[in-house]
Coordinates of C-alpha atoms in Angstrom, one line a residue:
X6 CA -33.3 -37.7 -54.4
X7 CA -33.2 -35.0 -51.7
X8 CA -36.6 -33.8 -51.8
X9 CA -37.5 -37.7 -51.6
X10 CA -35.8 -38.5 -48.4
X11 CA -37.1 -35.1 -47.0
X12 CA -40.3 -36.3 -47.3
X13 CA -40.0 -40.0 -46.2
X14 CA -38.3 -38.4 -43.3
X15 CA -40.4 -35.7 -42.7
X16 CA -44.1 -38.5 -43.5
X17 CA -42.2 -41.2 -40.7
X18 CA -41.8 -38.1 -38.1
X19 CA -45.0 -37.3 -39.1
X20 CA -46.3 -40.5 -38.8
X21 CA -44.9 -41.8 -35.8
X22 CA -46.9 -39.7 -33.1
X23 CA -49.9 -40.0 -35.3
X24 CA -49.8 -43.2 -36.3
X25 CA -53.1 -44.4 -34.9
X26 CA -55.2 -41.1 -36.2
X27 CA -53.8 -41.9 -39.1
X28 CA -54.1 -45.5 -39.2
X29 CA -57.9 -45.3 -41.2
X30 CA -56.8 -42.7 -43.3
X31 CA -53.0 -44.2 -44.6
X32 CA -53.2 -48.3 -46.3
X33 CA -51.1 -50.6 -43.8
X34 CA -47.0 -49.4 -43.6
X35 CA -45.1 -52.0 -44.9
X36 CA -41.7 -50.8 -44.1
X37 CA -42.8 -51.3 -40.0

């Protein structure tokens, strides 16, 4: 469960400043 919430933690910080470079390469989020 760790290593799980690491990485949903680590893709949404990842995600968040980079959300529209990686808007064509990611499907739609549909936790947003």
């Amino acid at each position: 469960l760790a290593s799980l919430v690491l990485s949903v933690l680590l893709g949404a910080i990842f995600l968040n400043p980079g959300r529209k470079v990686h808007k064509a390469t990611t499907p739609a989020p549909s936790r947003v």
